[in-house]
PDB file of C-alpha atoms in Angstrom:
ATOM      1  CA  MET A 186      50.596 -15.632  25.311  1.00 59.00           C
ATOM      2  CA  ARG A 187      50.677 -15.262  21.522  1.00 56.00           C
ATOM      3  CA  ARG A 188      48.384 -12.232  21.676  1.00 61.00           C
ATOM      4  CA  ARG A 189      50.787 -10.573  24.105  1.00 85.00           C
ATOM      5  CA  ALA A 190      53.966 -11.591  22.271  1.00 83.00           C
ATOM      6  CA  ARG A 191      54.454  -8.224  20.594  1.00 83.00           C
ATOM      7  CA  LEU A 192      54.058  -6.316  23.851  1.00 87.00           C
ATOM      8  CA  ILE A 193      56.463  -8.664  25.651  1.00 89.00           C
ATOM      9  CA  ALA A 194      59.087  -8.363  22.901  1.00 91.00           C
ATOM     10  CA  VAL A 195      58.885  -4.561  22.784  1.00 92.00           C
ATOM     11  CA  LEU A 196      59.083  -4.172  26.559  1.00 94.00           C
ATOM     12  CA  VAL A 197      62.044  -6.552  26.885  1.00 94.00           C
ATOM     13  CA  ILE A 198      63.972  -4.810  24.105  1.00 95.00           C
ATOM     14  CA  LEU A 199      63.282  -1.337  25.479  1.00 95.00           C
ATOM     15  CA  ALA A 200      64.160  -2.342  29.048  1.00 96.00           C
ATOM     16  CA  ALA A 201      67.380  -4.145  28.061  1.00 96.00           C
ATOM     17  CA  ALA A 202      68.500  -1.326  25.753  1.00 96.00           C
ATOM     18  CA  ALA A 203      67.708   1.392  28.302  1.00 96.00           C
ATOM     19  CA  LEU A 204      69.655  -0.460  30.994  1.00 96.00           C
ATOM     20  CA  GLY A 205      72.482  -0.891  28.504  1.00 95.00           C
ATOM     21  CA  VAL A 206      72.588   2.871  27.874  1.00 96.00           C
ATOM     22  CA  ILE A 207      72.639   3.523  31.622  1.00 96.00           C
ATOM     23  CA  SER A 208      75.407   0.958  31.990  1.00 95.00           C
ATOM     24  CA  SER A 209      77.551   2.791  29.436  1.00 93.00           C
ATOM     25  CA  THR A 210      77.664   5.840  31.730  1.00 94.00           C
ATOM     26  CA  GLN A 211      78.694   3.901  34.826  1.00 95.00           C
ATOM     27  CA  VAL A 212      82.165   2.903  36.054  1.00 94.00           C
ATOM     28  CA  TRP A 213      83.093  -0.485  34.609  1.00 94.00           C
ATOM     29  CA  LEU A 214      86.775  -0.779  35.419  1.00 92.00           C
ATOM     30  CA  SER A 215      89.237   0.472  37.990  1.00 89.00           C
ATOM     31  CA  ALA A 216      92.827   0.563  36.751  1.00 87.00           C
ATOM     32  CA  THR A 217      95.714   0.772  39.220  1.00 87.00           C
ATOM     33  CA  LEU A 218      98.830   2.430  37.801  1.00 85.00           C
ATOM     34  CA  ARG A 219     102.467   1.778  38.684  1.00 81.00           C
ATOM     35  CA  ASP A 220     103.328   5.473  38.724  1.00 70.00           C
ATOM     36  CA  GLY A 221     102.394   5.767  42.383  1.00 64.00           C
ATOM     37  CA  ALA A 222      98.971   7.350  41.861  1.00 63.00           C
ATOM     38  CA  SER A 223      97.005   7.120  45.096  1.00 66.00           C
ATOM     39  CA  GLU A 224      93.637   6.636  43.410  1.00 80.00           C
ATOM     40  CA  PRO A 225      92.838   3.992  40.763  1.00 85.00           C
ATOM     41  CA  LEU A 226      91.758   5.304  37.378  1.00 86.00           C
ATOM     42  CA  GLN A 227      88.000   4.941  36.866  1.00 90.00           C
ATOM     43  CA  VAL A 228      86.874   3.831  33.398  1.00 91.00           C
ATOM     44  CA  ALA A 229      83.264   4.162  32.230  1.00 92.00           C
ATOM     45  CA  GLY A 230      81.531   1.576  30.085  1.00 92.00           C
ATOM     46  CA  ALA A 231      81.492   3.798  27.015  1.00 93.00           C
ATOM     47  CA  ASP A 232      85.284   4.169  27.309  1.00 91.00           C
ATOM     48  CA  ALA A 233      85.870   0.466  27.904  1.00 92.00           C
ATOM     49  CA  VAL A 234      83.726  -0.585  24.914  1.00 93.00           C
ATOM     50  CA  ALA A 235      83.449   2.148  22.290  1.00 91.00           C
ATOM     51  CA  LEU A 236      80.394   0.629  20.536  1.00 94.00           C
ATOM     52  CA  LEU A 237      78.435   0.082  23.747  1.00 94.00           C
ATOM     53  CA  THR A 238      76.374   3.273  23.598  1.00 95.00           C
ATOM     54  CA  PRO A 239      75.656   3.254  19.821  1.00 96.00           C
ATOM     55  CA  LEU A 240      74.525  -0.373  19.881  1.00 96.00           C
ATOM     56  CA  ASN A 241      72.199   0.141  22.829  1.00 96.00           C
ATOM     57  CA  LEU A 242      70.760   3.324  21.339  1.00 96.00           C
ATOM     58  CA  ALA A 243      70.122   1.426  18.109  1.00 96.00           C
ATOM     59  CA  ALA A 244      68.324  -1.293  20.082  1.00 95.00           C
ATOM     60  CA  LEU A 245      66.263   1.350  21.872  1.00 95.00           C
ATOM     61  CA  ALA A 246      65.136   2.857  18.567  1.00 95.00           C
ATOM     62  CA  LEU A 247      64.492  -0.614  17.168  1.00 94.00           C
ATOM     63  CA  GLY A 248      62.256  -1.514  20.108  1.00 92.00           C
ATOM     64  CA  ALA A 249      60.182   1.629  19.641  1.00 91.00           C
ATOM     65  CA  ALA A 250      59.849   1.008  15.886  1.00 92.00           C
ATOM     66  CA  LEU A 251      58.926  -2.623  16.439  1.00 89.00           C
ATOM     67  CA  SER A 252      55.744  -1.565  18.235  1.00 84.00           C
ATOM     68  CA  ILE A 253      54.257  -0.321  14.935  1.00 86.00           C
ATOM     69  CA  ALA A 254      56.191  -2.431  12.416  1.00 82.00           C
ATOM     70  CA  GLY A 255      54.380  -4.333   9.692  1.00 84.00           C
ATOM     71  CA  PRO A 256      54.771  -8.088   9.079  1.00 83.00           C
ATOM     72  CA  ILE A 257      57.916  -7.879   6.931  1.00 87.00           C
ATOM     73  CA  LEU A 258      59.722  -5.333   9.108  1.00 89.00           C
ATOM     74  CA  ARG A 259      59.044  -7.440  12.195  1.00 89.00           C
ATOM     75  CA  TYR A 260      61.340 -10.148  10.887  1.00 92.00           C
ATOM     76  CA  ALA A 261      63.971  -7.628   9.792  1.00 93.00           C
ATOM     77  CA  PHE A 262      63.901  -6.021  13.234  1.00 93.00           C
ATOM     78  CA  GLY A 263      64.059  -9.426  14.881  1.00 93.00           C
ATOM     79  CA  VAL A 264      67.245 -10.240  12.976  1.00 95.00           C
ATOM     80  CA  LEU A 265      68.754  -6.831  13.771  1.00 95.00           C
ATOM     81  CA  CYS A 266      67.913  -7.179  17.453  1.00 95.00           C
ATOM     82  CA  ALA A 267      69.572 -10.593  17.595  1.00 96.00           C
ATOM     83  CA  LEU A 268      72.646  -9.225  15.794  1.00 97.00           C
ATOM     84  CA  ILE A 269      72.908  -6.299  18.214  1.00 96.00           C
ATOM     85  CA  GLY A 270      72.596  -8.669  21.156  1.00 96.00           C
ATOM     86  CA  GLY A 271      75.247 -10.970  19.706  1.00 96.00           C
ATOM     87  CA  ALA A 272      77.600  -8.046  19.057  1.00 97.00           C
ATOM     88  CA  LEU A 273      77.198  -6.832  22.638  1.00 96.00           C
ATOM     89  CA  LEU A 274      77.962 -10.311  23.955  1.00 96.00           C
ATOM     90  CA  ALA A 275      81.120 -10.543  21.840  1.00 96.00           C
ATOM     91  CA  LEU A 276      82.324  -7.096  22.927  1.00 95.00           C
ATOM     92  CA  VAL A 277      81.463  -7.290  26.627  1.00 95.00           C
ATOM     93  CA  TRP A 278      82.379 -10.919  27.366  1.00 95.00           C
ATOM     94  CA  PRO A 279      86.179 -10.315  27.399  1.00 93.00           C
ATOM     95  CA  VAL A 280      85.715  -7.418  29.824  1.00 93.00           C
ATOM     96  CA  VAL A 281      83.700  -9.629  32.174  1.00 93.00           C
ATOM     97  CA  VAL A 282      86.058 -12.623  32.035  1.00 92.00           C
ATOM     98  CA  ASP A 283      89.439 -10.870  32.045  1.00 88.00           C
ATOM     99  CA  PRO A 284      89.483  -7.128  31.339  1.00 88.00           C
ATOM    100  CA  PRO A 285      92.052  -6.468  28.607  1.00 87.00           C
ATOM    101  CA  VAL A 286      94.446  -3.525  28.691  1.00 88.00           C
ATOM    102  CA  GLN A 287      92.727  -2.181  25.563  1.00 88.00           C
ATOM    103  CA  SER A 288      89.645  -1.496  27.687  1.00 88.00           C
ATOM    104  CA  VAL A 289      91.485   1.074  29.784  1.00 88.00           C
ATOM    105  CA  ALA A 290      94.052   2.257  27.226  1.00 88.00           C
ATOM    106  CA  ALA A 291      92.125   5.361  26.131  1.00 86.00           C
ATOM    107  CA  ALA A 292      91.498   6.452  29.720  1.00 84.00           C
ATOM    108  CA  VAL A 293      95.123   5.853  30.704  1.00 85.00           C
ATOM    109  CA  THR A 294      96.364   7.809  27.695  1.00 84.00           C
ATOM    110  CA  GLU A 295      94.040  10.704  28.503  1.00 83.00           C
ATOM    111  CA  ALA A 296      95.188  10.765  32.143  1.00 80.00           C
ATOM    112  CA  THR A 297      98.926  10.265  31.589  1.00 80.00           C
ATOM    113  CA  GLY A 298      99.666  11.162  27.984  1.00 83.00           C
ATOM    114  CA  ILE A 299     101.296   7.761  27.444  1.00 83.00           C
ATOM    115  CA  THR A 300     100.299   6.056  24.204  1.00 84.00           C
ATOM    116  CA  GLY A 301     100.723   2.590  22.746  1.00 84.00           C
ATOM    117  CA  ILE A 302      99.360  -0.682  24.116  1.00 84.00           C
ATOM    118  CA  GLY A 303     102.802  -1.869  25.192  1.00 85.00           C
ATOM    119  CA  ALA A 304     103.576   1.274  27.182  1.00 86.00           C
ATOM    120  CA  VAL A 305     100.102   1.359  28.725  1.00 84.00           C
ATOM    121  CA  SER A 306     100.359  -2.316  29.638  1.00 85.00           C
ATOM    122  CA  ASP A 307     103.642  -1.661  31.440  1.00 84.00           C
ATOM    123  CA  LEU A 308     102.038   1.210  33.343  1.00 85.00           C
ATOM    124  CA  VAL A 309      98.888  -0.657  34.470  1.00 86.00           C
ATOM    125  CA  SER A 310      99.457  -3.025  37.385  1.00 84.00           C
ATOM    126  CA  ASP A 311      95.886  -4.195  37.948  1.00 87.00           C
ATOM    127  CA  ILE A 312      92.402  -3.899  36.412  1.00 88.00           C
ATOM    128  CA  ALA A 313      89.349  -4.588  38.568  1.00 89.00           C
ATOM    129  CA  ALA A 314      85.804  -4.820  37.182  1.00 91.00           C
ATOM    130  CA  THR A 315      82.595  -3.565  38.786  1.00 92.00           C
ATOM    131  CA  PRO A 316      79.242  -5.406  38.369  1.00 95.00           C
ATOM    132  CA  TRP A 317      78.260  -3.217  35.408  1.00 95.00           C
ATOM    133  CA  PRO A 318      80.008  -5.248  32.683  1.00 95.00           C
ATOM    134  CA  ALA A 319      78.088  -8.331  33.845  1.00 96.00           C
ATOM    135  CA  ILE A 320      74.845  -6.343  33.844  1.00 96.00           C
ATOM    136  CA  SER A 321      75.550  -5.193  30.295  1.00 96.00           C
ATOM    137  CA  LEU A 322      76.288  -8.785  29.309  1.00 96.00           C
ATOM    138  CA  VAL A 323      72.860  -9.813  30.598  1.00 97.00           C
ATOM    139  CA  CYS A 324      71.320  -6.985  28.556  1.00 96.00           C
ATOM    140  CA  GLY A 325      73.001  -8.369  25.457  1.00 96.00           C
ATOM    141  CA  MET A 326      71.627 -11.827  26.234  1.00 97.00           C
ATOM    142  CA  LEU A 327      68.136 -10.382  26.617  1.00 96.00           C
ATOM    143  CA  LEU A 328      68.393  -8.575  23.273  1.00 96.00           C
ATOM    144  CA  LEU A 329      69.597 -11.742  21.569  1.00 96.00           C
ATOM    145  CA  ALA A 330      66.755 -13.743  23.129  1.00 96.00           C
ATOM    146  CA  ALA A 331      64.219 -11.030  22.277  1.00 94.00           C
ATOM    147  CA  GLY A 332      65.327 -11.055  18.646  1.00 94.00           C
ATOM    148  CA  ALA A 333      64.863 -14.815  18.496  1.00 94.00           C
ATOM    149  CA  PHE A 334      61.476 -14.450  20.210  1.00 92.00           C
ATOM    150  CA  VAL A 335      60.364 -11.905  17.607  1.00 92.00           C
ATOM    151  CA  LEU A 336      61.351 -14.225  14.765  1.00 91.00           C
ATOM    152  CA  ALA A 337      59.494 -17.130  16.386  1.00 90.00           C
ATOM    153  CA  THR A 338      56.265 -15.293  17.167  1.00 88.00           C
ATOM    154  CA  ALA A 339      55.921 -12.406  14.691  1.00 83.00           C
ATOM    155  CA  HIS A 340      53.524 -14.335  12.449  1.00 83.00           C
ATOM    156  CA  HIS A 341      51.047 -14.512  15.340  1.00 75.00           C
ATOM    157  CA  TRP A 342      51.072 -10.800  16.065  1.00 80.00           C
ATOM    158  CA  ALA A 343      47.935  -8.789  15.400  1.00 69.00           C
ATOM    159  CA  ALA A 344      48.240  -6.070  12.764  1.00 61.00           C
ATOM    160  CA  SER A 345      49.158  -2.685  14.202  1.00 52.00           C
ATOM    161  CA  ASP A 346      48.958  -0.733  10.943  1.00 46.00           C
ATOM    162  CA  ARG A 347      45.192  -0.652  10.478  1.00 47.00           C
ATOM    163  CA  ARG A 348      45.118   3.114   9.918  1.00 46.00           C
ATOM    164  CA  TYR A 349      47.441   2.812   6.909  1.00 44.00           C
ATOM    165  CA  ARG A 350      45.403   0.213   5.055  1.00 46.00           C
ATOM    166  CA  THR A 351      43.809   1.224   1.734  1.00 48.00           C
ATOM    167  CA  GLY A 352      42.149  -2.087   0.912  1.00 48.00           C
ATOM    168  CA  PRO A 353      38.533  -3.087   1.635  1.00 52.00           C
ATOM    169  CA  ALA A 354      37.447  -3.491   5.239  1.00 48.00           C
ATOM    170  CA  PRO A 355      37.069  -7.011   6.659  1.00 49.00           C
ATOM    171  CA  ARG A 356      33.724  -8.661   5.913  1.00 52.00           C
ATOM    172  CA  ASP A 357      33.071  -9.137   9.582  1.00 48.00           C
ATOM    173  CA  ALA A 358      34.105  -5.931  11.345  1.00 44.00           C
ATOM    174  CA  ASN A 359      33.018  -7.296  14.712  1.00 49.00           C
ATOM    175  CA  ALA A 360      35.282 -10.321  14.285  1.00 45.00           C
ATOM    176  CA  ALA A 361      38.210  -8.072  13.416  1.00 45.00           C
ATOM    177  CA  SER A 362      37.770  -6.070  16.618  1.00 47.00           C
ATOM    178  CA  SER A 363      36.789  -8.884  18.947  1.00 50.00           C
ATOM    179  CA  ARG A 364      40.336  -9.855  19.902  1.00 51.00           C
ATOM    180  CA  PRO A 365      41.751  -8.462  23.164  1.00 55.00           C
ATOM    181  CA  HIS A 366      43.545  -5.126  22.781  1.00 55.00           C
ATOM    182  CA  ASP A 367      46.980  -4.836  24.258  1.00 57.00           C
ATOM    183  CA  ALA A 368      48.718  -1.643  25.383  1.00 59.00           C
ATOM    184  CA  ILE A 369      50.152  -0.965  21.921  1.00 60.00           C
ATOM    185  CA  ASP A 370      46.722  -1.300  20.308  1.00 61.00           C
ATOM    186  CA  SER A 371      45.319   1.151  22.853  1.00 62.00           C
ATOM    187  CA  TRP A 372      48.071   3.609  21.955  1.00 57.00           C
ATOM    188  CA  ASP A 373      47.126   3.253  18.272  1.00 58.00           C
ATOM    189  CA  ASP A 374      43.480   3.932  19.146  1.00 60.00           C
ATOM    190  CA  LEU A 375      44.380   7.057  21.127  1.00 57.00           C
ATOM    191  CA  SER A 376      46.491   8.377  18.257  1.00 55.00           C
ATOM    192  CA  ARG A 377      43.369   8.135  16.054  1.00 58.00           C
ATOM    193  CA  GLY A 378      41.271  10.001  18.609  1.00 59.00           C
ATOM    194  CA  GLU A 379      39.408   6.900  19.754  1.00 64.00           C
ATOM    195  CA  ASP A 380      38.688   5.883  23.332  1.00 61.00           C
ATOM    196  CA  PRO A 381      40.212   2.389  23.907  1.00 58.00           C
ATOM    197  CA  THR A 382      38.129   1.980  27.084  1.00 63.00           C
ATOM    198  CA  SER A 383      34.838   2.608  25.334  1.00 62.00           C
ATOM    199  CA  SER A 384      32.332  -0.184  25.790  1.00 51.00           C
ATOM    200  CA  THR A 385      31.193   0.206  22.189  1.00 49.00           C
ATOM    201  CA  ARG A 386      34.357  -1.368  20.822  1.00 48.00           C
TER     202      ARG A 386
END
């Protein structure tokens, strides 16, 4: 498990962040207006929570960078991942529990030209949520958990920056290469022109 911890952390972060980005493009809320409009106003996740897309994109980049991060950066990335997850939870939770008028205010203003929270609140008679806010909330939980997982296991991760080392080689080269290679190690080998499936490893 410890040997696969890095791969697990990277995959969870990338999957949660990618789903979060997808979620930001989907309809989160349906606002019914009192002006007699026949169709409810559809509000996407990125409009309901302005920081949704930037935070998930940051997590996506963080997950990719974590796959090659050195020992010190692993902990920094773990903290950042947990902070991003916590921020997403704080921003999305109110939308899941009881969607506030602020979540649809920008969309209502764009559709009607009416501005101000008070005026928008008077115009909106009902706000219904789709499953996407809850899905995004789960993504935030996964990012928070992944950040904590990174902090708890990073000291067990095998080095992924072998090609950048300038110091002397290990005394026992066979011992250094005897551990199982995970998918990230294989990617490192390929980038150096080596065959990770070679039986001579």
